[in-house]
Coordinates of N, CA, C and O in Angstrom, one line a residue:
X1 N 135.0 174.4 119.4 CA 135.1 173.0 119.1 C 134.4 172.7 117.8 O 133.6 173.5 117.4
X2 N 134.8 171.7 117.2 CA 134.3 171.3 115.9 C 133.4 170.0 116.1 O 133.8 169.1 116.8
X3 N 132.3 170.0 115.4 CA 131.5 168.8 115.4 C 131.2 168.4 113.9 O 131.3 169.3 113.0
X4 N 130.8 167.2 113.7 CA 130.4 166.8 112.3 C 129.2 167.6 111.9 O 128.2 167.8 112.7
X5 N 129.2 168.2 110.7 CA 128.1 169.0 110.2 C 126.8 168.3 110.3 O 125.7 169.0 110.5
X6 N 126.8 167.0 110.1 CA 125.5 166.3 110.1 C 125.0 166.1 111.5 O 123.9 165.4 111.7
X7 N 125.7 166.6 112.5 CA 125.2 166.5 113.9 C 124.7 167.7 114.5 O 124.3 167.8 115.6
X8 N 124.6 168.8 113.6 CA 124.1 170.1 114.1 C 122.7 169.9 114.7 O 122.4 170.4 115.8
X9 N 121.8 169.2 114.0 CA 120.4 169.1 114.5 C 120.3 168.3 115.8 O 119.4 168.6 116.6
X10 N 121.3 167.4 116.1 CA 121.3 166.7 117.3 C 121.6 167.7 118.5 O 121.0 167.5 119.6
X11 N 122.5 168.6 118.2 CA 122.9 169.5 119.3 C 121.7 170.5 119.5 O 121.4 170.9 120.7
X12 N 121.1 170.9 118.5 CA 120.0 171.9 118.6 C 118.8 171.2 119.3 O 118.2 171.7 120.2
X13 N 118.5 170.0 118.8 CA 117.3 169.2 119.4 C 116.0 169.7 118.8 O 115.9 170.7 118.1
X14 N 115.0 168.9 119.1 CA 113.6 169.2 118.6 C 113.2 170.5 119.2 O 113.2 170.7 120.4
X15 N 112.8 171.5 118.3 CA 112.4 172.8 118.7 C 113.4 173.5 119.6 O 113.0 174.3 120.5
X16 N 114.7 173.2 119.5 CA 115.7 173.8 120.2 C 115.9 173.3 121.6 O 116.6 174.0 122.4
X17 N 115.3 172.2 121.9 CA 115.3 171.7 123.3 C 116.7 171.4 123.8 O 117.0 171.7 125.0
X18 N 117.6 170.8 123.1 CA 118.9 170.4 123.5 C 119.8 171.7 123.8 O 120.5 171.7 124.8
X19 N 119.8 172.6 122.9 CA 120.6 173.8 123.0 C 120.1 174.6 124.2 O 120.9 175.2 124.9
X20 N 118.8 174.7 124.4 CA 118.2 175.4 125.5 C 118.7 174.8 126.8 O 119.0 175.4 127.8
X21 N 118.6 173.4 126.8 CA 119.0 172.7 128.0 C 120.5 172.9 128.4 O 120.8 173.1 129.5
X22 N 121.4 173.0 127.4 CA 122.8 173.2 127.6 C 123.0 174.6 128.2 O 123.7 174.8 129.1
X23 N 122.3 175.6 127.6 CA 122.4 177.0 128.1 C 122.0 177.1 129.5 O 122.7 177.7 130.3
X24 N 120.9 176.5 129.8 CA 120.3 176.7 131.2 C 121.1 175.8 132.2 O 121.4 176.3 133.3
X25 N 121.4 174.6 131.9 CA 122.0 173.7 132.8 C 123.4 174.1 133.1 O 123.9 174.0 134.3
X26 N 124.2 174.5 132.1 CA 125.6 174.7 132.3 C 125.9 176.2 132.4 O 127.1 176.6 132.7
X27 N 124.9 177.1 132.1 CA 125.2 178.5 132.3 C 126.2 179.1 131.2 O 126.9 180.0 131.6
X28 N 126.2 178.5 130.0 CA 127.1 179.0 129.0 C 126.2 179.5 127.8 O 125.1 179.1 127.7
X29 N 126.8 180.4 127.1 CA 126.2 180.8 125.8 C 126.8 180.0 124.8 O 128.0 179.7 124.7
X30 N 126.0 179.4 123.9 CA 126.4 178.5 122.9 C 125.9 179.0 121.5 O 124.7 179.3 121.4
X31 N 126.8 179.0 120.5 CA 126.4 179.4 119.2 C 127.0 178.3 118.2 O 128.2 178.0 118.4
X32 N 126.2 177.9 117.3 CA 126.7 176.9 116.3 C 126.9 177.7 115.0 O 125.9 178.3 114.5
X33 N 128.1 177.6 114.5 CA 128.4 178.3 113.2 C 128.4 177.2 112.1 O 129.2 176.3 112.1
X34 N 127.4 177.3 111.3 CA 127.2 176.3 110.3 C 128.3 176.4 109.2 O 128.9 177.5 109.0
X35 N 128.6 175.3 108.6 CA 129.7 175.3 107.6 C 129.3 176.2 106.4 O 128.2 176.3 106.0
X36 N 130.3 176.9 105.9 CA 130.1 177.8 104.7 C 130.0 177.1 103.4 O 129.3 177.5 102.5
X37 N 130.8 176.1 103.3 CA 130.8 175.4 102.0 C 129.5 174.5 101.9 O 129.1 174.0 102.9
X38 N 129.1 174.3 100.7 CA 127.9 173.4 100.5 C 128.1 172.0 101.0 O 127.2 171.3 101.5
X39 N 129.4 171.5 101.0 CA 129.7 170.2 101.4 C 130.6 170.2 102.6 O 131.4 169.3 102.8
X40 N 130.5 171.2 103.5 CA 131.3 171.3 104.7 C 131.1 170.1 105.6 O 130.0 169.7 105.8
X41 N 132.2 169.6 106.1 CA 132.1 168.4 106.9 C 132.0 168.6 108.4 O 131.6 167.8 109.1
X42 N 132.4 169.8 108.8 CA 132.4 170.2 110.2 C 131.7 171.5 110.4 O 131.7 172.4 109.5
X43 N 131.2 171.7 111.6 CA 130.6 172.9 112.1 C 131.3 173.3 113.3 O 131.8 172.5 114.1
X44 N 131.4 174.6 113.6 CA 132.0 175.1 114.8 C 131.0 175.4 115.9 O 129.9 175.9 115.6
X45 N 131.3 175.0 117.1 CA 130.5 175.3 118.2 C 131.3 176.3 119.1 O 132.4 175.9 119.6
X46 N 130.7 177.5 119.3 CA 131.4 178.5 120.1 C 130.7 178.6 121.4 O 129.4 178.8 121.5
X47 N 131.4 178.4 122.5 CA 130.8 178.6 123.9 C 131.5 179.6 124.7 O 132.8 179.7 124.6
X48 N 130.8 180.4 125.4 CA 131.4 181.4 126.2 C 130.8 181.3 127.6 O 129.7 180.8 127.8
X49 N 131.6 181.6 128.6 CA 131.2 181.5 130.0 C 132.3 181.0 130.9 O 133.5 181.0 130.5
X50 N 132.0 180.5 132.0 CA 133.0 180.0 133.0 C 133.7 178.8 132.4 O 133.0 177.9 131.9
X51 N 135.0 178.7 132.4 CA 135.8 177.6 131.8 C 135.4 176.2 132.3 O 135.3 175.3 131.5
X52 N 135.1 176.1 133.6 CA 134.7 174.8 134.1 C 133.3 174.4 133.5 O 133.1 173.2 133.2
X53 N 132.4 175.3 133.4 CA 131.1 175.0 132.9 C 131.2 174.7 131.4 O 130.4 173.9 130.9
X54 N 132.1 175.4 130.7 CA 132.3 175.0 129.3 C 132.8 173.6 129.1 O 132.3 172.9 128.3
X55 N 133.7 173.2 130.0 CA 134.2 171.8 129.9 C 133.0 170.8 130.2 O 132.9 169.8 129.5
X56 N 132.2 171.1 131.1 CA 131.0 170.2 131.4 C 130.1 170.2 130.2 O 129.5 169.1 129.8
X57 N 129.8 171.4 129.6 CA 129.0 171.4 128.5 C 129.5 170.6 127.3 O 128.8 170.0 126.5
X58 N 130.9 170.7 127.1 CA 131.5 169.9 126.0 C 131.3 168.5 126.2 O 131.0 167.7 125.3
X59 N 131.4 168.0 127.5 CA 131.2 166.6 127.8 C 129.8 166.2 127.5 O 129.5 165.1 126.9
X60 N 128.9 167.1 127.8 CA 127.5 166.8 127.5 C 127.2 166.7 126.0 O 126.5 165.8 125.6
X61 N 127.8 167.6 125.3 CA 127.6 167.6 123.8 C 128.2 166.3 123.3 O 127.5 165.7 122.4
X62 N 129.3 165.9 123.8 CA 129.9 164.6 123.3 C 128.9 163.4 123.6 O 128.7 162.5 122.8
X63 N 128.2 163.5 124.8 CA 127.3 162.4 125.1 C 126.1 162.5 124.1 O 125.5 161.4 123.8
X64 N 125.6 163.7 123.8 CA 124.5 163.8 122.8 C 124.9 163.2 121.5 O 124.1 162.5 120.8
X65 N 126.2 163.3 121.1 CA 126.6 162.8 119.8 C 127.0 161.3 119.9 O 127.4 160.7 118.9
X66 N 126.7 160.7 121.0 CA 127.0 159.3 121.2 C 128.4 158.9 121.2 O 128.8 157.8 120.7
X67 N 129.3 159.8 121.7 CA 130.7 159.5 121.8 C 131.4 159.7 120.5 O 132.6 159.3 120.4
X68 N 130.8 160.3 119.4 CA 131.5 160.5 118.2 C 132.6 161.5 118.4 O 132.6 162.3 119.3
X69 N 133.7 161.3 117.7 CA 134.9 162.1 117.8 C 134.6 163.5 117.5 O 134.0 163.8 116.4
X70 N 135.0 164.4 118.4 CA 134.9 165.9 118.1 C 136.2 166.5 118.3 O 137.1 166.0 119.0
X71 N 136.5 167.6 117.6 CA 137.7 168.3 117.6 C 137.6 169.4 118.7 O 136.9 170.3 118.6
X72 N 138.4 169.2 119.7 CA 138.4 170.2 120.8 C 139.8 170.9 121.0 O 140.1 171.4 122.0
X73 N 140.6 170.8 119.9 CA 141.9 171.4 119.9 C 141.9 172.9 120.2 O 142.7 173.4 120.9
X74 N 141.0 173.6 119.6 CA 140.9 175.0 119.7 C 140.3 175.4 121.1 O 139.3 174.9 121.5
X75 N 141.1 176.2 121.8 CA 140.6 176.6 123.2 C 140.3 178.1 123.3 O 140.1 178.6 124.3
X76 N 140.3 178.7 122.1 CA 140.1 180.2 122.2 C 138.7 180.5 122.7 O 138.5 181.5 123.3
X77 N 137.7 179.6 122.6 CA 136.4 179.9 123.1 C 136.4 180.0 124.6 O 135.5 180.6 125.2
X78 N 137.3 179.4 125.3 CA 137.4 179.4 126.7 C 137.9 180.8 127.2 O 137.7 181.1 128.4
X79 N 138.5 181.6 126.3 CA 139.0 182.9 126.7 C 137.9 184.0 126.6 O 138.1 185.1 127.0
X80 N 136.8 183.6 126.0 CA 135.8 184.6 125.8 C 134.7 184.6 126.9 O 133.9 183.7 127.0
X81 N 134.8 185.5 127.8 CA 133.9 185.5 129.0 C 132.9 186.6 128.8 O 133.2 187.7 128.4

């Protein structure tokens, strides 16, 4: 899934608290791929694990972002178990 690049720190949280919470609560592995360009507008979030738990984690991320629009068109992350 894609998130706004300026939202990376919200997903990570203070001292990694949010990303740790996501990993433990939903049982998914989550990696944030930072944008490569200096002015990249989006970052990729790669999640692996049970597809149902990934969907729940995506909803949680959306709530962290305050309902900001995120791109969830790509579903290849759901195939990586």
